[in-house]
Short mmCIF file of C-alpha atoms in Angstrom, two decimals:
data_model
loop_
_atom_site.label_atom_id
_atom_site.label_comp_id
_atom_site.label_asym_id
_atom_site.label_seq_id
_atom_site.Cartn_x
_atom_site.Cartn_y
_atom_site.Cartn_z
CA MET X 1 397.76 132.76 139.38
CA ARG X 2 399.01 132.53 135.80
CA ASP X 3 395.46 133.14 134.52
CA LYS X 4 395.20 136.29 136.63
CA ILE X 5 398.50 137.57 135.26
CA ASN X 6 397.34 136.86 131.70
CA VAL X 7 394.10 138.78 132.27
CA ARG X 8 396.03 141.74 133.65
CA SER X 9 398.42 141.62 130.71
CA MET X 10 395.56 141.58 128.21
CA THR X 11 393.90 144.54 129.95
CA ALA X 12 397.14 146.51 129.87
CA VAL X 13 397.68 145.73 126.17
CA ALA X 14 394.13 146.87 125.36
CA GLY X 15 394.79 150.17 127.12
CA LEU X 16 398.04 150.65 125.25
CA LEU X 17 396.40 150.00 121.90
CA LEU X 18 393.71 152.58 122.57
CA GLU X 19 396.30 155.20 123.50
CA ALA X 20 398.36 154.34 120.42
CA TRP X 21 395.28 154.83 118.28
CA ALA X 22 395.11 158.32 119.77
CA LEU X 23 398.71 159.15 118.75
CA TYR X 24 400.10 158.84 122.26
CA VAL X 25 401.32 155.58 123.74
CA VAL X 26 401.54 155.37 127.52
CA GLY X 27 402.21 152.73 130.14
CA ALA X 28 399.44 150.67 131.68
CA SER X 29 399.81 152.08 135.19
CA PRO X 30 398.20 155.49 135.83
CA ARG X 31 400.73 156.09 138.58
CA ARG X 32 403.54 155.95 136.02
CA TRP X 33 401.97 157.66 133.04
CA ARG X 34 399.79 160.33 134.57
CA PRO X 35 402.43 163.00 135.36
CA ALA X 36 404.02 162.60 131.94
CA LEU X 37 400.70 163.18 130.21
CA ILE X 38 400.08 166.60 131.75
CA VAL X 39 401.02 168.96 128.93
CA LYS X 40 403.23 171.96 129.55
CA ASP X 41 402.03 175.02 127.71
CA GLU X 42 403.86 176.07 124.55
CA THR X 43 403.32 179.61 123.33
CA ALA X 44 403.26 178.71 119.62
CA ALA X 45 400.70 175.95 120.16
CA HIS X 46 398.53 178.17 122.33
CA ILE X 47 398.54 180.78 119.55
CA LEU X 48 397.15 178.13 117.18
CA TYR X 49 394.40 177.24 119.65
CA ASP X 50 393.51 180.91 120.14
CA ALA X 51 393.42 181.37 116.36
CA MET X 52 390.82 178.59 116.14
CA ILE X 53 388.63 180.28 118.77
CA ARG X 54 389.05 183.64 117.03
CA ALA X 55 388.19 182.18 113.61
CA MET X 56 384.92 180.85 115.01
CA GLY X 57 384.20 184.12 116.75
CA ASP X 58 384.75 186.12 113.56
CA ALA X 59 382.62 183.87 111.32
CA ARG X 60 378.96 184.72 110.70
CA SER X 61 378.12 181.18 109.64
CA LEU X 62 379.77 177.78 109.64
CA SER X 63 378.78 174.49 108.05
CA TYR X 64 380.53 171.11 108.01
CA THR X 65 380.04 167.37 108.07
CA SER X 66 381.30 165.60 111.18
CA VAL X 67 381.97 161.86 111.24
CA CYS X 68 382.52 160.47 114.74
CA SER X 69 383.91 156.99 115.31
CA ASN X 70 385.47 154.79 117.97
CA PRO X 71 387.70 151.68 117.97
CA ASP X 72 384.60 149.44 117.90
CA ASP X 73 383.89 150.64 114.35
CA ARG X 74 380.76 152.47 115.41
CA ILE X 75 380.11 155.57 113.33
CA SER X 76 377.73 158.51 113.65
CA THR X 77 377.54 161.26 111.06
CA TYR X 78 376.38 164.81 111.68
CA ARG X 79 375.62 167.42 109.02
CA ILE X 80 375.80 170.76 110.78
CA TRP X 81 374.81 174.30 109.81
CA LEU X 82 375.39 177.17 112.26
CA GLN X 83 374.42 180.81 111.86
CA LYS X 84 374.68 183.68 114.31
CA PRO X 85 373.11 184.90 116.47
CA GLY X 86 371.65 181.49 117.39
CA SER X 87 370.21 179.42 114.53
CA PHE X 88 371.38 175.90 113.73
CA HIS X 89 370.43 172.67 111.96
CA VAL X 90 371.90 169.26 112.81
CA GLU X 91 371.09 166.03 110.98
CA GLN X 92 372.39 162.90 112.70
CA THR X 93 372.59 159.38 111.26
CA ASN X 94 374.33 156.14 112.31
CA ASP X 95 376.59 154.02 110.11
CA ALA X 96 374.97 153.49 106.72
CA SER X 97 371.41 154.07 108.00
CA THR X 98 369.22 156.48 106.07
CA LYS X 99 367.06 157.25 109.13
CA SER X 100 368.00 160.57 110.63
CA THR X 101 367.31 162.65 113.71
CA THR X 102 366.98 166.36 112.95
CA ILE X 103 367.63 169.02 115.59
CA LEU X 104 366.89 172.58 114.54
CA ASP X 105 366.75 175.96 116.24
CA ASP X 106 365.31 178.88 114.26
CA GLY X 107 366.11 181.44 116.96
CA ASN X 108 362.57 181.28 118.34
CA CYS X 109 361.96 177.58 118.92
CA PHE X 110 364.01 174.42 119.30
CA TRP X 111 362.70 171.48 117.26
CA VAL X 112 363.47 167.75 117.08
CA HIS X 113 361.81 165.62 114.43
CA TRP X 114 362.09 162.40 112.48
CA THR X 115 360.72 161.03 109.23
CA GLY X 116 358.31 158.22 109.94
CA ASP X 117 359.02 156.13 113.05
CA ARG X 118 361.19 157.75 115.65
CA PRO X 119 364.02 155.75 117.26
CA THR X 120 364.06 154.75 120.90
CA LEU X 121 365.43 157.62 122.99
CA LEU X 122 367.78 157.38 125.93
CA LEU X 123 365.14 158.48 128.45
CA ASP X 124 362.24 156.55 126.93
CA THR X 125 359.95 154.59 129.23
CA ASP X 126 357.64 151.73 128.25
CA LYS X 127 354.76 154.22 128.21
CA SER X 128 356.53 156.87 126.12
CA ARG X 129 357.66 154.26 123.60
CA ALA X 130 354.10 153.08 123.16
CA ASP X 131 352.50 156.54 123.16
CA ALA X 132 354.43 158.17 120.36
CA ARG X 133 356.22 156.18 117.67
CA SER X 134 355.43 157.86 114.36
CA ASP X 135 354.95 161.34 112.92
CA VAL X 136 355.83 163.25 116.08
CA TYR X 137 358.03 166.22 116.87
CA VAL X 138 359.46 167.95 119.94
CA LYS X 139 359.16 171.71 120.43
CA LYS X 140 360.60 173.81 123.23
CA ALA X 141 362.26 177.16 123.91
CA SER X 142 365.19 178.22 121.73
CA LEU X 143 368.72 177.56 122.95
CA ALA X 144 369.79 180.99 121.68
CA GLY X 145 371.96 182.68 124.28
CA GLY X 146 372.61 179.49 126.22
CA GLY X 147 372.36 175.72 126.20
CA SER X 148 374.54 173.12 124.54
CA ILE X 149 373.93 171.40 121.20
CA GLN X 150 376.27 168.61 122.24
CA SER X 151 374.29 168.00 125.44
CA GLU X 152 370.97 167.99 123.59
CA VAL X 153 372.30 165.38 121.16
CA ALA X 154 373.63 163.26 124.05
CA LEU X 155 370.32 163.36 125.96
CA LEU X 156 368.42 162.13 122.92
CA GLY X 157 370.67 159.09 122.88
CA THR X 158 370.11 158.33 119.19
CA ALA X 159 373.79 158.57 118.18
CA LEU X 160 376.14 155.60 118.45
CA VAL X 161 379.08 157.98 118.91
CA GLY X 162 378.77 161.44 120.41
CA LEU X 163 380.41 164.70 119.38
CA ILE X 164 383.78 165.75 120.79
CA PHE X 165 383.47 169.41 119.85
CA ASP X 166 380.33 171.21 120.99
CA PRO X 167 378.98 173.24 118.03
CA SER X 168 377.57 175.74 120.55
CA ALA X 169 381.12 177.05 121.01
CA PHE X 170 380.62 178.77 117.63
CA TYR X 171 378.28 181.22 119.37
CA GLY X 172 380.91 182.28 121.88
CA THR X 173 379.49 180.37 124.84
CA GLY X 174 382.87 178.76 125.47
CA SER X 175 383.59 175.16 126.38
CA PRO X 176 383.05 174.09 130.01
CA LEU X 177 386.42 172.36 129.68
CA ALA X 178 388.29 175.59 128.85
CA PRO X 179 388.94 176.61 132.49
CA TYR X 180 390.58 173.22 133.07
CA ILE X 181 393.22 173.36 130.32
CA ASP X 182 396.56 172.23 131.75
CA GLY X 183 398.51 173.22 128.69
CA ILE X 184 398.71 173.08 124.90
CA ARG X 185 401.66 171.84 122.88
CA GLY X 186 402.47 171.29 119.23
CA ARG X 187 402.54 167.83 117.66
CA GLY X 188 403.91 168.80 114.25
CA THR X 189 402.00 168.83 110.98
CA ASN X 190 399.82 166.21 109.35
CA PRO X 191 397.61 166.31 106.23
CA VAL X 192 393.87 165.70 106.37
CA ARG X 193 392.32 165.04 102.95
CA GLY X 194 395.25 166.80 101.30
CA GLU X 195 395.10 169.88 103.56
CA VAL X 196 398.19 170.67 105.59
CA CYS X 197 397.20 170.91 109.25
CA ASP X 198 398.99 171.90 112.42
CA VAL X 199 398.37 169.33 115.14
CA ILE X 200 398.08 170.45 118.75
CA GLU X 201 397.60 168.47 121.93
CA VAL X 202 395.36 169.92 124.65
CA SER X 203 395.42 168.44 128.15
CA PHE X 204 392.49 168.99 130.53
CA MET X 205 392.09 168.31 134.24
CA ARG X 206 395.63 167.04 134.79
CA ALA X 207 395.36 164.78 131.75
CA ARG X 208 392.04 163.21 132.77
CA ARG X 209 391.08 164.11 129.21
CA THR X 210 393.24 164.91 126.18
CA TRP X 211 392.34 166.36 122.79
CA TYR X 212 394.39 166.24 119.63
CA ILE X 213 393.23 168.86 117.12
CA TRP X 214 394.19 169.12 113.45
CA LEU X 215 393.89 172.81 112.46
CA SER X 216 393.83 173.87 108.81
CA ARG X 217 396.49 176.40 107.88
CA GLN X 218 394.02 177.96 105.44
CA ASP X 219 391.24 179.04 107.81
CA HIS X 220 392.51 177.94 111.27
CA LEU X 221 389.39 175.78 111.72
CA PRO X 222 389.49 172.13 112.80
CA ARG X 223 389.61 169.25 110.37
CA LYS X 224 389.93 166.49 112.93
CA PHE X 225 389.76 165.76 116.68
CA LYS X 226 390.82 162.82 118.76
CA GLU X 227 389.76 162.60 122.39
CA VAL X 228 391.25 160.31 125.01
CA ASP X 229 389.10 160.08 128.14
CA ARG X 230 390.98 158.33 130.95
CA GLY X 231 388.30 157.14 133.35
CA ALA X 232 388.07 153.67 134.80
CA ASP X 233 388.41 152.55 131.18
CA THR X 234 390.30 154.49 128.53
CA ARG X 235 387.83 155.67 125.88
CA VAL X 236 388.86 157.11 122.54
CA ILE X 237 386.73 158.95 119.97
CA VAL X 238 387.69 160.45 116.61
CA GLU X 239 385.75 163.30 114.98
CA GLU X 240 386.61 164.18 111.37
CA TRP X 241 385.34 167.29 109.62
CA SER X 242 384.78 167.70 105.89
CA ASN X 243 383.01 170.20 103.61
CA VAL X 244 384.01 172.97 106.02
CA MET X 245 382.73 176.39 104.98
CA ALA X 246 382.89 179.60 106.98
CA ASN X 247 380.77 182.63 106.06
CA GLY X 248 378.94 180.71 103.34
CA ALA X 249 375.31 181.48 102.57
CA ILE X 250 372.94 179.06 104.30
CA PRO X 251 369.55 178.83 102.54
CA PRO X 252 366.72 180.05 104.82
CA LYS X 253 364.85 176.77 104.39
CA VAL X 254 367.72 174.93 106.10
CA LEU X 255 367.21 176.94 109.29
CA THR X 256 363.43 176.84 109.43
CA TRP X 257 360.91 174.06 109.91
CA SER X 258 357.20 173.66 110.46
CA PRO X 259 355.35 170.43 111.26
CA PRO X 260 353.86 168.65 108.25
CA GLN X 261 350.15 167.98 108.26
CA GLY X 262 349.29 165.06 110.49
CA TYR X 263 352.34 165.40 112.76
CA GLN X 264 351.71 165.77 116.49
CA GLN X 265 353.73 167.56 119.14
CA TRP X 266 355.14 165.19 121.73
CA ASN X 267 356.82 165.85 125.07
CA PRO X 268 359.49 163.20 125.72
CA PRO X 269 360.39 162.15 129.27
CA ARG X 270 362.50 164.75 131.07
CA LEU X 271 365.89 163.98 132.57
CA GLU X 272 364.46 164.45 136.07
CA ASP X 273 361.68 161.94 135.39
CA SER X 274 364.18 159.09 135.64
CA LEU X 275 365.09 159.94 139.25
CA LEU X 276 363.73 157.97 142.20
CA PRO X 277 360.50 159.61 143.37
CA SER X 278 360.07 161.19 146.78
CA GLY X 279 359.09 158.61 149.39
CA GLN X 280 360.67 155.62 147.63
CA GLU X 281 363.15 153.58 149.59
CA VAL X 282 366.63 153.80 148.09
CA PRO X 283 368.42 150.60 147.06
CA ASP X 284 371.02 149.47 149.57
CA PHE X 285 374.61 148.80 148.53
CA GLN X 286 377.91 147.61 149.91
CA LEU X 287 380.80 148.83 147.74
CA ARG X 288 384.47 149.75 147.99
CA SER X 289 385.40 152.87 149.89
CA ALA X 290 387.89 155.48 148.68
CA ARG X 291 389.82 154.66 151.81
CA ARG X 292 389.82 151.10 153.11
CA GLY X 293 387.13 148.51 153.38
CA LYS X 294 383.59 148.95 152.13
CA ILE X 295 380.67 151.32 152.62
CA ARG X 296 377.21 149.94 153.29
CA LEU X 297 374.47 152.52 152.85
CA SER X 298 372.17 150.89 155.40
CA ASP X 299 374.82 151.39 158.10
CA TYR X 300 373.76 155.06 158.08
CA ARG X 301 370.10 154.23 158.70
CA GLY X 302 368.69 156.63 161.29
CA ARG X 303 370.60 159.63 159.90
CA VAL X 304 369.95 162.13 157.11
CA ILE X 305 372.14 161.34 154.08
CA TRP X 306 373.23 163.62 151.25
CA LEU X 307 374.40 161.27 148.52
CA TYR X 308 376.62 163.01 145.98
CA VAL X 309 377.57 161.12 142.78
CA TRP X 310 380.67 162.63 141.21
CA ASP X 311 383.37 162.16 138.56
CA THR X 312 386.77 163.81 138.14
CA GLY X 313 386.00 164.37 134.44
CA ALA X 314 382.84 166.44 135.05
CA PRO X 315 383.53 170.20 135.25
CA GLN X 316 380.54 170.79 137.55
CA CYS X 317 381.82 168.20 140.00
CA ARG X 318 385.16 169.95 140.14
CA GLU X 319 383.41 173.26 140.74
CA GLU X 320 381.16 171.88 143.47
CA MET X 321 383.60 169.67 145.34
CA PRO X 322 385.13 172.45 147.51
CA GLY X 323 381.63 173.62 148.51
CA PHE X 324 380.50 170.09 149.35
CA GLN X 325 383.63 169.61 151.46
CA GLN X 326 382.89 172.88 153.26
CA LEU X 327 379.36 171.70 154.08
CA TYR X 328 380.83 168.47 155.43
CA ARG X 329 383.21 170.36 157.70
CA GLU X 330 380.44 172.62 159.01
CA TYR X 331 377.74 170.00 159.62
CA ARG X 332 379.46 166.64 160.12
CA ASP X 333 379.09 166.90 163.91
CA LYS X 334 375.42 167.91 163.68
CA GLY X 335 373.98 164.66 162.42
CA PRO X 336 373.90 164.47 158.59
CA VAL X 337 376.00 162.12 156.52
CA PHE X 338 377.74 163.55 153.45
CA LEU X 339 378.52 160.57 151.25
CA GLY X 340 380.26 160.67 147.88
CA PHE X 341 379.86 158.03 145.18
CA ASN X 342 382.19 157.56 142.21
CA CYS X 343 381.83 154.61 139.82
CA SER X 344 383.50 156.02 136.71
CA ASP X 345 387.12 156.86 137.57
CA ASP X 346 390.39 154.99 137.80
CA ARG X 347 390.82 154.35 141.51
CA ARG X 348 394.33 155.73 141.88
CA LEU X 349 393.59 158.87 139.90
CA ALA X 350 390.39 159.54 141.86
CA ARG X 351 392.19 159.12 145.17
CA ALA X 352 394.87 161.54 143.98
CA PHE X 353 392.12 164.03 143.09
CA LEU X 354 390.63 163.72 146.58
CA ARG X 355 394.03 164.32 148.18
CA GLU X 356 394.82 167.30 145.97
CA ASN X 357 391.48 168.91 146.82
CA HIS X 358 391.67 168.08 150.54
CA VAL X 359 388.42 166.11 150.41
CA THR X 360 387.79 164.20 153.63
CA PHE X 361 384.11 163.19 153.49
CA PRO X 362 383.56 159.44 152.98
CA SER X 363 383.06 158.27 149.42
CA VAL X 364 382.36 155.09 147.55
CA LEU X 365 385.05 154.59 144.90
CA ASP X 366 384.12 151.49 142.95
CA ALA X 367 384.15 151.17 139.14
CA SER X 368 382.76 147.65 139.10
CA GLU X 369 379.90 146.72 136.80
CA ALA X 370 377.67 146.31 139.86
CA ALA X 371 378.35 149.88 141.01
CA THR X 372 377.81 151.32 137.54
CA ARG X 373 374.52 149.45 137.07
CA LEU X 374 373.37 150.58 140.50
CA ILE X 375 373.68 154.27 139.62
CA ARG X 376 372.52 153.98 136.02
CA LEU X 377 369.52 151.73 136.61
CA ASP X 378 368.61 151.54 140.31
CA TYR X 379 369.27 155.22 141.03
CA GLY X 380 367.82 156.48 137.75
CA ASN X 381 370.86 158.02 136.07
CA LYS X 382 370.21 156.61 132.59
CA ALA X 383 371.98 159.52 130.90
CA GLY X 384 375.10 159.42 133.08
CA VAL X 385 374.72 163.13 133.90
CA LEU X 386 376.85 164.26 136.83
CA PRO X 387 376.79 165.42 139.51
CA LEU X 388 373.71 163.64 140.85
CA ASN X 389 372.33 164.44 144.31
CA TYR X 390 369.86 162.68 146.59
CA ILE X 391 368.66 163.74 150.04
CA ILE X 392 367.66 160.60 151.97
CA ASP X 393 365.73 160.57 155.24
CA PRO X 394 366.63 158.49 158.33
CA GLN X 395 364.27 155.71 157.19
CA GLY X 396 366.19 155.37 153.91
CA ARG X 397 363.58 157.08 151.71
CA VAL X 398 364.12 159.70 149.02
CA VAL X 399 363.22 163.25 150.02
CA ASP X 400 364.52 165.00 146.89
CA GLY X 401 366.94 164.46 144.04
CA TRP X 402 368.41 166.58 141.28
CA PHE X 403 371.05 166.60 138.57
CA GLY X 404 373.78 169.16 138.23
CA GLN X 405 374.42 172.18 140.38
CA GLU X 406 371.26 173.16 142.24
CA GLN X 407 371.07 176.93 142.18
CA ASP X 408 368.03 177.08 144.47
CA ALA X 409 369.47 177.02 148.00
CA ASP X 410 365.96 177.15 149.47
CA ARG X 411 365.13 173.86 147.75
CA VAL X 412 368.15 172.16 149.28
CA LEU X 413 367.43 173.56 152.74
CA ALA X 414 363.78 172.53 152.47
CA ALA X 415 364.79 168.97 151.52
CA LEU X 416 367.22 168.70 154.42
CA GLN X 417 364.64 170.01 156.87
CA LYS X 418 361.94 167.72 155.51
CA ALA X 419 364.35 164.84 156.03
CA GLY X 420 364.44 165.80 159.71
CA LEU X 421 367.61 167.88 159.92
CA GLU X 422 367.41 170.96 162.12
CA LEU X 423 369.37 173.82 160.56
CA ALA X 424 370.10 177.22 162.01
CA GLN X 425 368.42 179.97 160.00
#
């Protein structure tokens, strides 16, 4: 018993240290600290935040160096050049390594390239690793007018520490987190490399995520971010900006690229390629329910299953949850099973989210290592992109699967009907 208490104490201390590193110390229990963390909006602080957005909107170009780190002393550095209407250049390196990944968009094409051997990518397979190791590049349609630089970097998986701030916000696309701001408050002033900065705290999704932003009084642009992500484990990242220049001239050669002689175009595995293929039997599981007891997938054998993997910190999940609940209410007595699956949230906070959103469909709620490995490896979600959907037939085989919000209703209906569900037209 004493050993169990010691383990709990050590876990609580670790959580406290992470929060302290992020300038905000809280108690170990989410039930106690969560309400206190939800920021009440302060007009003066909101004006500072709006000034940052306006400064980016008014700038024609922006360049800076971003150094991202975490408490494990991992460091990734990004040199970033942005120019409207949609050109950019990002060079990413890790720690003291001289090997870099270059991501560039010239307004017509989106390029990824490396010098010499390329690193292993997040979505690599044994075949793709063997097929293309050296002198290759990726080419696809420009992101101009849409897309996310931050997401593209994350899907490559070459960085030890990802970006907090999405550079795409410079083009006026807006952050997907913006609609979920609880409030913004001031945290005083603090210098960054000799520059006086106003510090603001931004709370998102009822404090599921918190940003601290250091804003320069000279140009209203950031000089530093700290993000606290309160999932099953508290994760903290710091992003520090230097060499910030707005409206500076960016040499044309920085925003253009053409493949050197001998380089070959290569198409890396797509995100969807990692999903279980149609016809494959899905792995069974028995994991903790959001209510009581456990959920065993095979107990639903003989019925069509819509498996929905979600997370309270994913904006798309928050957008889709009411619609998924509505489908459950309409069709629960007509045969299909609507089953949620969450392996990334603190249990008490996730249950509170379900209550607040009047969600009643059954859901796995289990942040154990076994549950996480199941979704990441056995169910093909290497990149951790959410939401993830699978339609499963009564024999326990995959009919279809997709990431994100499926805009094609006909595809979903076709998958449900192929699985054997009779739907009224």
